[in-house]
Structures are given as C-alpha cells and as structure tokens.
Amino acid sequence: MSQKRIAIFGSTGSIGTQALDVIAANPDLFSAEILTAQTNADLLIKQALQFNPNAVVIGDEKKYEAVKEALAATDVKVFAGEGSLEEVAALDCYDMMLAGIVGYAGLRPTLKAISIGKPIALANKETLVVAGDIVMRKATEQRVAVIPVDSEHSAIFQCLVGEGRNKIERIVLTASGGPFLGKKPNYLVNVKRDHALQHPNWSMGAKITIDSATLMNKGLEMIEAKWLFNLQPDQIQVLVHPQSIVHSLVQFEDGSIKAQMGLPDMKLPIQYALAFPQRIPNQFPRYDFRKPNTLTFEEPDIKTFRNLTLATEALKKGGNMPCILNAANEIAVYAFLRNRIGFLDMTELVERTMQKIAFIEKPTLEEYFESDGEARNFAASLIHM
Ligand code: NAD
Ligand code: MG
C-alpha cells in the first residue's frame, strides 16, 4: 500500500484526534495533509507542528492571526472561516477525506470532496441524515467510495465484504442504551448535562454523547444505514446490547447472520476505513471470549426514549423530514448542554419542529439548506419562549 494522504475535517475532535493517533502509528501508510478545527486553535497548532500538513483551517476567524503566527516558520497554509472548509476540500493535496466534523456543518465540505472525486471515510452521520439521497447519488456519479466510520455501519460494511449482490434481509443496529438504560421519564425529567455526558462504554464528543443518552443517535444511525446500504425502513432493526461487543449484524436472505465484534474502540473502525480494503496490524486491546462475559440483547424502550420513534417516523416519511429532525435535534442538544432546557424537552422540541416545518417530498440541495434553516429558527424560537 502506498502512502495515503488524509484530509481530517474536525481534527481536534474525538474522531479527529483518534484518526491522528492511527496516522501517527502508521507513518509509512498515512500522512495528514489537511487539518481543520472550529475553535481549539492551540490543539490545531500542536497537530500542525507534529504532522506538517499542506493546509489547516481554523473556523473561528478571530484566531487566524494566532494560528498564522504560530506556524510562520512552516510552509503550512492557514485558512480561516466557515467558507474555507469547502475551499480547502477542493484542494488536490489529499487522497481521502475523513469527515469528522460534528453536525450539519460537515455536509458542504464533504459534498465538495465528493464532487472532485475524493473517497470519504464518513464519521459525520448528520451528512447522510440531512441529504443522504443527494450525497449518495453524487458519490455514485463520481464513483467515489463512502466508507463508514460509525462503528455500527463499519460493522455492517465489514459483514458485506465478499457478499457481492447477495441480498440483505435485514440489519440489526446494536445500541449500548447509554447511561440511562432502564430509566423512566420520572427519572429522566431531572437529568442534568453532566450526568448525561457520562457514557458507559464510549468516550466521544459532547453532541453525540447526548444523542446516545436520548437514543437519538440510534435514530440518526437508522437513517444513515438506509442511505449507506440502500435499505427499506422495515429492514432496519435496533437492539440494545449494553456490552457494546457486537457492533451490528446483517441477516441475509438465507437466514444466515454475520456480526462484527470487538472491544468498543473507535480507532478500529477509523483505521479500517482509512486502510480499506486492507486490514493493518495494531496493538489495540483484544476481546477475550475466555473471560466471563455475558452478551445480552433487548428491545429498546421506545415509550421512554421517544426520539427513536420520531427518527423512525422521519425515516419512513423521507423527503426533508430527517433534515428537519436533525436540525431541531442540534438546536435541542446545544440548548440542553447550556442548561437552557431539560432532558425530555429535547424530544418535545424535535417533535414540534417536525410538525411545524413544511414537508417536501423530493427536496433539492437548496431546499435541504432552507429546511435546515427554518427548522433551526423554529426550534430556537421554542426555547426563547
Ligand atoms: P467532537 O465534538 O469531539 O469534534 C468535532 C470536530 O468538529 C472538532 O474538531 C470541531 O472543531 C469541529 N467542529 C465543530 N463544529 C464545527 C463547525 N460548526 N464547523 C466546522 N467544524 C466544526 O465530535 P466527535 O465525537 O469527534 O464526532 C464527530 C462526528 O463523528 C459526529 O458526526 C459524530 O456523530 C460522529 N461519530 C463520532 C463517534 C465518536 O466516538 N466520537 C462515533 C461515531 C460517529
Ligand atoms: Mg455509532
């Protein structure tokens, strides 16, 4: 394998920093050519000095001078501001984009990379939730691979290698259940941000950690799976598996089931996506079947965790509904993180926004952008009341 040049969008996040660990451990195989951060200029500078990329982007324009100055002795190009993410994604200095930005902000740079024929290692699930039809269609047109990094989707992708055109009967997305597994609304109503940020199995960014606690994450992942694997809504099932060892399952037409398993560690799906189709050795801890460990599976409690019901509704309805769900959810999660609304209010906000914003069956990209904006404005207006 010749050295692959990676563009890491969101390099200062949980996915981004772990991707850089994988790159640092395999310098013959990978280099980091683009690094981007929204606000954490100090870490971006540190990463740039270590990896000597072609270009960096700092989203917060106020920090441009500081980054520029710190990298003055290098030949790293420094960009600032939201628009420069697309500009940098259009550079021809990399072979693969790791889409590790969180939320809707990841959509445009990823579309830009696809439009110039760059394969995508996709962590940013919101990209497919918002505009999955357009993203996957453009990827097919450009003949670029979209390789999932999300652990469940990486698991399914790995199960499908070698299966050619064999039909999927259904997939099972496993969910840890998050920190509030087994809890009821009378408990959840009082949950505060610091508690919700304690995930039992995974250490992740704040937004996805809250999404995991509300089960919205699994709802977003159902929509993500629909687009990645071309599935109908009724082919996608969710099961709670608190040990997070079975990362997901695929059942084929003959009833045979394949699973991908391992300890919960995002470096593995990140490494898999970067090195695909090769598997490369590593020193990550191994799961040991000899140690006493029970693997359990149960139906999710969709009465309590209503986000899963809302996401299933959006999945079935299609059109701009997943985009509306996502936008309202982003507003809700950040409001919860700022202690502006309660844990259960997040679901309420998403539900009311889904009822309010006009449905469009086959949106254009512009219409997705508009729906996103309208949904955000409406959801935000509910908070200020
Ligand atoms: P994070 O919050 O730790 O990091 C987000 C990164 O995106 C940071 O580098 C930040 O600077 C950048 N960013 C944030 N807002 C931005 C904006 N408006 N414009 C440009 N850049 C911005 O998030 P994370 O946990 O690394 O998650 C990243 C993505 O990967 C999310 O879509 C998440 O759902 C997905 N994902 C994460 C994990 C995980 O274990 N962390 C697992 C599966 C999927
Ligand atoms: Mg996941």
mmCIF file with all atom_site columns, N, CA and C in Angstrom, residues 197-243:
data_model
loop_
_atom_site.group_PDB
_atom_site.id
_atom_site.type_symbol
_atom_site.label_atom_id
_atom_site.label_alt_id
_atom_site.label_comp_id
_atom_site.label_asym_id
_atom_site.label_entity_id
_atom_site.label_seq_id
_atom_site.pdbx_PDB_ins_code
_atom_site.Cartn_x
_atom_site.Cartn_y
_atom_site.Cartn_z
_atom_site.occupancy
_atom_site.B_iso_or_equiv
_atom_site.pdbx_formal_charge
_atom_site.auth_seq_id
_atom_site.auth_comp_id
_atom_site.auth_asym_id
_atom_site.auth_atom_id
_atom_site.pdbx_PDB_model_num
ATOM 1   N N  . LEU A 1 197 ? -23.600 13.380 30.161 1.00 0.00 ? 197 LEU A N  1
ATOM 2   C CA . LEU A 1 197 ? -22.323 13.312 29.434 1.00 0.00 ? 197 LEU A CA 1
ATOM 3   C C  . LEU A 1 197 ? -21.460 12.117 29.843 1.00 0.00 ? 197 LEU A C  1
ATOM 4   N N  . GLN A 1 198 ? -21.931 11.343 30.840 1.00 0.00 ? 198 GLN A N  1
ATOM 5   C CA . GLN A 1 198 ? -21.166 10.165 31.270 1.00 0.00 ? 198 GLN A CA 1
ATOM 6   C C  . GLN A 1 198 ? -21.636 8.940  30.503 1.00 0.00 ? 198 GLN A C  1
ATOM 7   N N  . HIS A 1 199 ? -20.971 8.616  29.411 1.00 0.00 ? 199 HIS A N  1
ATOM 8   C CA . HIS A 1 199 ? -21.358 7.413  28.662 1.00 0.00 ? 199 HIS A CA 1
ATOM 9   C C  . HIS A 1 199 ? -20.629 6.190  29.219 1.00 0.00 ? 199 HIS A C  1
ATOM 10  N N  . PRO A 1 200 ? -21.363 5.054  29.371 1.00 0.00 ? 200 PRO A N  1
ATOM 11  C CA . PRO A 1 200 ? -20.724 3.892  29.991 1.00 0.00 ? 200 PRO A CA 1
ATOM 12  C C  . PRO A 1 200 ? -19.604 3.253  29.166 1.00 0.00 ? 200 PRO A C  1
ATOM 13  N N  . ASN A 1 201 ? -19.698 3.236  27.830 1.00 0.00 ? 201 ASN A N  1
ATOM 14  C CA . ASN A 1 201 ? -18.742 2.441  27.033 1.00 0.00 ? 201 ASN A CA 1
ATOM 15  C C  . ASN A 1 201 ? -17.837 3.246  26.108 1.00 0.00 ? 201 ASN A C  1
ATOM 16  N N  . TRP A 1 202 ? -18.285 4.426  25.691 1.00 0.00 ? 202 TRP A N  1
ATOM 17  C CA . TRP A 1 202 ? -17.541 5.157  24.666 1.00 0.00 ? 202 TRP A CA 1
ATOM 18  C C  . TRP A 1 202 ? -17.209 6.560  25.184 1.00 0.00 ? 202 TRP A C  1
ATOM 19  N N  . SER A 1 203 ? -16.032 7.057  24.818 1.00 0.00 ? 203 SER A N  1
ATOM 20  C CA . SER A 1 203 ? -15.684 8.443  25.108 1.00 0.00 ? 203 SER A CA 1
ATOM 21  C C  . SER A 1 203 ? -15.754 9.222  23.798 1.00 0.00 ? 203 SER A C  1
ATOM 22  N N  . MET A 1 204 ? -16.695 10.165 23.700 1.00 0.00 ? 204 MET A N  1
ATOM 23  C CA . MET A 1 204 ? -16.979 10.818 22.415 1.00 0.00 ? 204 MET A CA 1
ATOM 24  C C  . MET A 1 204 ? -17.201 12.312 22.644 1.00 0.00 ? 204 MET A C  1
ATOM 25  N N  . GLY A 1 205 ? -17.408 13.039 21.549 1.00 0.00 ? 205 GLY A N  1
ATOM 26  C CA . GLY A 1 205 ? -17.732 14.456 21.657 1.00 0.00 ? 205 GLY A CA 1
ATOM 27  C C  . GLY A 1 205 ? -19.065 14.660 22.370 1.00 0.00 ? 205 GLY A C  1
ATOM 28  N N  . ALA A 1 206 ? -19.300 15.908 22.821 1.00 0.00 ? 206 ALA A N  1
ATOM 29  C CA . ALA A 1 206 ? -20.487 16.187 23.649 1.00 0.00 ? 206 ALA A CA 1
ATOM 30  C C  . ALA A 1 206 ? -21.795 15.919 22.915 1.00 0.00 ? 206 ALA A C  1
ATOM 31  N N  . LYS A 1 207 ? -21.875 16.309 21.646 1.00 0.00 ? 207 LYS A N  1
ATOM 32  C CA . LYS A 1 207 ? -23.164 16.197 20.951 1.00 0.00 ? 207 LYS A CA 1
ATOM 33  C C  . LYS A 1 207 ? -23.582 14.746 20.801 1.00 0.00 ? 207 LYS A C  1
ATOM 34  N N  . ILE A 1 208 ? -22.685 13.910 20.332 1.00 0.00 ? 208 ILE A N  1
ATOM 35  C CA . ILE A 1 208 ? -23.053 12.503 20.129 1.00 0.00 ? 208 ILE A CA 1
ATOM 36  C C  . ILE A 1 208 ? -23.253 11.797 21.477 1.00 0.00 ? 208 ILE A C  1
ATOM 37  N N  . THR A 1 209 ? -22.597 12.266 22.521 1.00 0.00 ? 209 THR A N  1
ATOM 38  C CA . THR A 1 209 ? -22.798 11.648 23.836 1.00 0.00 ? 209 THR A CA 1
ATOM 39  C C  . THR A 1 209 ? -24.225 11.918 24.325 1.00 0.00 ? 209 THR A C  1
ATOM 40  N N  . ILE A 1 210 ? -24.710 13.137 24.117 1.00 0.00 ? 210 ILE A N  1
ATOM 41  C CA . ILE A 1 210 ? -26.100 13.434 24.483 1.00 0.00 ? 210 ILE A CA 1
ATOM 42  C C  . ILE A 1 210 ? -27.057 12.641 23.581 1.00 0.00 ? 210 ILE A C  1
ATOM 43  N N  . ASP A 1 211 ? -26.746 12.598 22.286 1.00 0.00 ? 211 ASP A N  1
ATOM 44  C CA . ASP A 1 211 ? -27.585 11.812 21.371 1.00 0.00 ? 211 ASP A CA 1
ATOM 45  C C  . ASP A 1 211 ? -27.639 10.338 21.793 1.00 0.00 ? 211 ASP A C  1
ATOM 46  N N  . SER A 1 212 ? -26.560 9.839  22.353 1.00 0.00 ? 212 SER A N  1
ATOM 47  C CA . SER A 1 212 ? -26.554 8.444  22.805 1.00 0.00 ? 212 SER A CA 1
ATOM 48  C C  . SER A 1 212 ? -27.432 8.278  24.042 1.00 0.00 ? 212 SER A C  1
ATOM 49  N N  . ALA A 1 213 ? -27.433 9.296  24.893 1.00 0.00 ? 213 ALA A N  1
ATOM 50  C CA . ALA A 1 213 ? -28.245 9.234  26.113 1.00 0.00 ? 213 ALA A CA 1
ATOM 51  C C  . ALA A 1 213 ? -29.738 9.316  25.801 1.00 0.00 ? 213 ALA A C  1
ATOM 52  N N  . THR A 1 214 ? -30.095 10.032 24.722 1.00 0.00 ? 214 THR A N  1
ATOM 53  C CA . THR A 1 214 ? -31.526 10.175 24.363 1.00 0.00 ? 214 THR A CA 1
ATOM 54  C C  . THR A 1 214 ? -31.968 9.124  23.343 1.00 0.00 ? 214 THR A C  1
ATOM 55  N N  . LEU A 1 215 ? -31.020 8.332  22.860 1.00 0.00 ? 215 LEU A N  1
ATOM 56  C CA . LEU A 1 215 ? -31.219 7.368  21.756 1.00 0.00 ? 215 LEU A CA 1
ATOM 57  C C  . LEU A 1 215 ? -31.439 8.027  20.396 1.00 0.00 ? 215 LEU A C  1
ATOM 58  N N  . MET A 1 216 ? -31.370 9.374  20.330 1.00 0.00 ? 216 MET A N  1
ATOM 59  C CA . MET A 1 216 ? -31.433 9.991  19.008 1.00 0.00 ? 216 MET A CA 1
ATOM 60  C C  . MET A 1 216 ? -30.288 9.477  18.140 1.00 0.00 ? 216 MET A C  1
ATOM 61  N N  . ASN A 1 217 ? -29.152 9.208  18.768 1.00 0.00 ? 217 ASN A N  1
ATOM 62  C CA . ASN A 1 217 ? -28.017 8.713  17.984 1.00 0.00 ? 217 ASN A CA 1
ATOM 63  C C  . ASN A 1 217 ? -28.415 7.473  17.181 1.00 0.00 ? 217 ASN A C  1
ATOM 64  N N  . LYS A 1 218 ? -29.142 6.571  17.805 1.00 0.00 ? 218 LYS A N  1
ATOM 65  C CA . LYS A 1 218 ? -29.527 5.342  17.096 1.00 0.00 ? 218 LYS A CA 1
ATOM 66  C C  . LYS A 1 218 ? -30.535 5.660  16.000 1.00 0.00 ? 218 LYS A C  1
ATOM 67  N N  . GLY A 1 219 ? -31.396 6.640  16.252 1.00 0.00 ? 219 GLY A N  1
ATOM 68  C CA . GLY A 1 219 ? -32.337 7.064  15.213 1.00 0.00 ? 219 GLY A CA 1
ATOM 69  C C  . GLY A 1 219 ? -31.596 7.634  14.004 1.00 0.00 ? 219 GLY A C  1
ATOM 70  N N  . LEU A 1 220 ? -30.607 8.497  14.278 1.00 0.00 ? 220 LEU A N  1
ATOM 71  C CA . LEU A 1 220 ? -29.811 9.055  13.177 1.00 0.00 ? 220 LEU A CA 1
ATOM 72  C C  . LEU A 1 220 ? -29.092 7.920  12.437 1.00 0.00 ? 220 LEU A C  1
ATOM 73  N N  . GLU A 1 221 ? -28.657 6.936  13.192 1.00 0.00 ? 221 GLU A N  1
ATOM 74  C CA . GLU A 1 221 ? -27.920 5.818  12.575 1.00 0.00 ? 221 GLU A CA 1
ATOM 75  C C  . GLU A 1 221 ? -28.830 4.952  11.706 1.00 0.00 ? 221 GLU A C  1
ATOM 76  N N  . MET A 1 222 ? -30.119 4.857  12.048 1.00 0.00 ? 222 MET A N  1
ATOM 77  C CA . MET A 1 222 ? -31.044 4.112  11.179 1.00 0.00 ? 222 MET A CA 1
ATOM 78  C C  . MET A 1 222 ? -31.114 4.809  9.808  1.00 0.00 ? 222 MET A C  1
ATOM 79  N N  . ILE A 1 223 ? -31.207 6.131  9.850  1.00 0.00 ? 223 ILE A N  1
ATOM 80  C CA . ILE A 1 223 ? -31.296 6.889  8.601  1.00 0.00 ? 223 ILE A CA 1
ATOM 81  C C  . ILE A 1 223 ? -29.970 6.794  7.828  1.00 0.00 ? 223 ILE A C  1
ATOM 82  N N  . GLU A 1 224 ? -28.879 6.866  8.569  1.00 0.00 ? 224 GLU A N  1
ATOM 83  C CA . GLU A 1 224 ? -27.554 6.711  7.961  1.00 0.00 ? 224 GLU A CA 1
ATOM 84  C C  . GLU A 1 224 ? -27.455 5.348  7.250  1.00 0.00 ? 224 GLU A C  1
ATOM 85  N N  . ALA A 1 225 ? -27.949 4.302  7.908  1.00 0.00 ? 225 ALA A N  1
ATOM 86  C CA . ALA A 1 225 ? -27.872 2.938  7.351  1.00 0.00 ? 225 ALA A CA 1
ATOM 87  C C  . ALA A 1 225 ? -28.708 2.808  6.090  1.00 0.00 ? 225 ALA A C  1
ATOM 88  N N  . LYS A 1 226 ? -29.875 3.459  6.097  1.00 0.00 ? 226 LYS A N  1
ATOM 89  C CA . LYS A 1 226 ? -30.735 3.409  4.912  1.00 0.00 ? 226 LYS A CA 1
ATOM 90  C C  . LYS A 1 226 ? -29.959 3.845  3.670  1.00 0.00 ? 226 LYS A C  1
ATOM 91  N N  . TRP A 1 227 ? -29.228 4.959  3.808  1.00 0.00 ? 227 TRP A N  1
ATOM 92  C CA . TRP A 1 227 ? -28.528 5.504  2.635  1.00 0.00 ? 227 TRP A CA 1
ATOM 93  C C  . TRP A 1 227 ? -27.271 4.729  2.308  1.00 0.00 ? 227 TRP A C  1
ATOM 94  N N  . LEU A 1 228 ? -26.528 4.334  3.323  1.00 0.00 ? 228 LEU A N  1
ATOM 95  C CA . LEU A 1 228 ? -25.266 3.628  3.057  1.00 0.00 ? 228 LEU A CA 1
ATOM 96  C C  . LEU A 1 228 ? -25.513 2.290  2.389  1.00 0.00 ? 228 LEU A C  1
ATOM 97  N N  . PHE A 1 229 ? -26.564 1.586  2.833  1.00 0.00 ? 229 PHE A N  1
ATOM 98  C CA . PHE A 1 229 ? -26.748 0.197  2.388  1.00 0.00 ? 229 PHE A CA 1
ATOM 99  C C  . PHE A 1 229 ? -28.010 0.014  1.554  1.00 0.00 ? 229 PHE A C  1
ATOM 100 N N  . ASN A 1 230 ? -28.641 1.144  1.184  1.00 0.00 ? 230 ASN A N  1
ATOM 101 C CA . ASN A 1 230 ? -29.787 1.101  0.287  1.00 0.00 ? 230 ASN A CA 1
ATOM 102 C C  . ASN A 1 230 ? -30.901 0.199  0.828  1.00 0.00 ? 230 ASN A C  1
ATOM 103 N N  . LEU A 1 231 ? -31.368 0.483  2.035  1.00 0.00 ? 231 LEU A N  1
ATOM 104 C CA . LEU A 1 231 ? -32.336 -0.375 2.727  1.00 0.00 ? 231 LEU A CA 1
ATOM 105 C C  . LEU A 1 231 ? -33.702 0.304  2.826  1.00 0.00 ? 231 LEU A C  1
ATOM 106 N N  . GLN A 1 232 ? -34.719 -0.508 2.987  1.00 0.00 ? 232 GLN A N  1
ATOM 107 C CA . GLN A 1 232 ? -36.058 -0.005 3.310  1.00 0.00 ? 232 GLN A CA 1
ATOM 108 C C  . GLN A 1 232 ? -36.153 0.127  4.833  1.00 0.00 ? 232 GLN A C  1
ATOM 109 N N  . PRO A 1 233 ? -37.009 1.047  5.306  1.00 0.00 ? 233 PRO A N  1
ATOM 110 C CA . PRO A 1 233 ? -37.106 1.236  6.759  1.00 0.00 ? 233 PRO A CA 1
ATOM 111 C C  . PRO A 1 233 ? -37.367 -0.060 7.533  1.00 0.00 ? 233 PRO A C  1
ATOM 112 N N  . ASP A 1 234 ? -38.223 -0.939 6.991  1.00 0.00 ? 234 ASP A N  1
ATOM 113 C CA . ASP A 1 234 ? -38.546 -2.151 7.769  1.00 0.00 ? 234 ASP A CA 1
ATOM 114 C C  . ASP A 1 234 ? -37.428 -3.196 7.746  1.00 0.00 ? 234 ASP A C  1
ATOM 115 N N  . GLN A 1 235 ? -36.359 -2.918 7.039  1.00 0.00 ? 235 GLN A N  1
ATOM 116 C CA . GLN A 1 235 ? -35.197 -3.829 7.087  1.00 0.00 ? 235 GLN A CA 1
ATOM 117 C C  . GLN A 1 235 ? -34.213 -3.441 8.188  1.00 0.00 ? 235 GLN A C  1
ATOM 118 N N  . ILE A 1 236 ? -34.526 -2.350 8.905  1.00 0.00 ? 236 ILE A N  1
ATOM 119 C CA . ILE A 1 236 ? -33.569 -1.833 9.893  1.00 0.00 ? 236 ILE A CA 1
ATOM 120 C C  . ILE A 1 236 ? -34.143 -1.982 11.292 1.00 0.00 ? 236 ILE A C  1
ATOM 121 N N  . GLN A 1 237 ? -33.479 -2.779 12.092 1.00 0.00 ? 237 GLN A N  1
ATOM 122 C CA . GLN A 1 237 ? -33.951 -3.039 13.453 1.00 0.00 ? 237 GLN A CA 1
ATOM 123 C C  . GLN A 1 237 ? -32.895 -2.536 14.449 1.00 0.00 ? 237 GLN A C  1
ATOM 124 N N  . VAL A 1 238 ? -33.369 -2.134 15.617 1.00 0.00 ? 238 VAL A N  1
ATOM 125 C CA . VAL A 1 238 ? -32.444 -1.690 16.668 1.00 0.00 ? 238 VAL A CA 1
ATOM 126 C C  . VAL A 1 238 ? -32.588 -2.610 17.873 1.00 0.00 ? 238 VAL A C  1
ATOM 127 N N  . LEU A 1 239 ? -31.472 -3.053 18.417 1.00 0.00 ? 239 LEU A N  1
ATOM 128 C CA . LEU A 1 239 ? -31.495 -3.839 19.648 1.00 0.00 ? 239 LEU A CA 1
ATOM 129 C C  . LEU A 1 239 ? -30.504 -3.245 20.640 1.00 0.00 ? 239 LEU A C  1
ATOM 130 N N  . VAL A 1 240 ? -30.905 -3.214 21.888 1.00 0.00 ? 240 VAL A N  1
ATOM 131 C CA . VAL A 1 240 ? -29.997 -2.724 22.930 1.00 0.00 ? 240 VAL A CA 1
ATOM 132 C C  . VAL A 1 240 ? -29.074 -3.859 23.347 1.00 0.00 ? 240 VAL A C  1
ATOM 133 N N  . HIS A 1 241 ? -27.784 -3.559 23.307 1.00 0.00 ? 241 HIS A N  1
ATOM 134 C CA . HIS A 1 241 ? -26.737 -4.540 23.644 1.00 0.00 ? 241 HIS A CA 1
ATOM 135 C C  . HIS A 1 241 ? -25.733 -3.788 24.525 1.00 0.00 ? 241 HIS A C  1
ATOM 136 N N  . PRO A 1 242 ? -25.981 -3.802 25.843 1.00 0.00 ? 242 PRO A N  1
ATOM 137 C CA . PRO A 1 242 ? -25.245 -2.890 26.726 1.00 0.00 ? 242 PRO A CA 1
ATOM 138 C C  . PRO A 1 242 ? -23.727 -3.114 26.759 1.00 0.00 ? 242 PRO A C  1
ATOM 139 N N  . GLN A 1 243 ? -23.271 -4.298 26.369 1.00 0.00 ? 243 GLN A N  1
ATOM 140 C CA . GLN A 1 243 ? -21.823 -4.569 26.460 1.00 0.00 ? 243 GLN A CA 1
ATOM 141 C C  . GLN A 1 243 ? -21.037 -3.962 25.291 1.00 0.00 ? 243 GLN A C  1
#
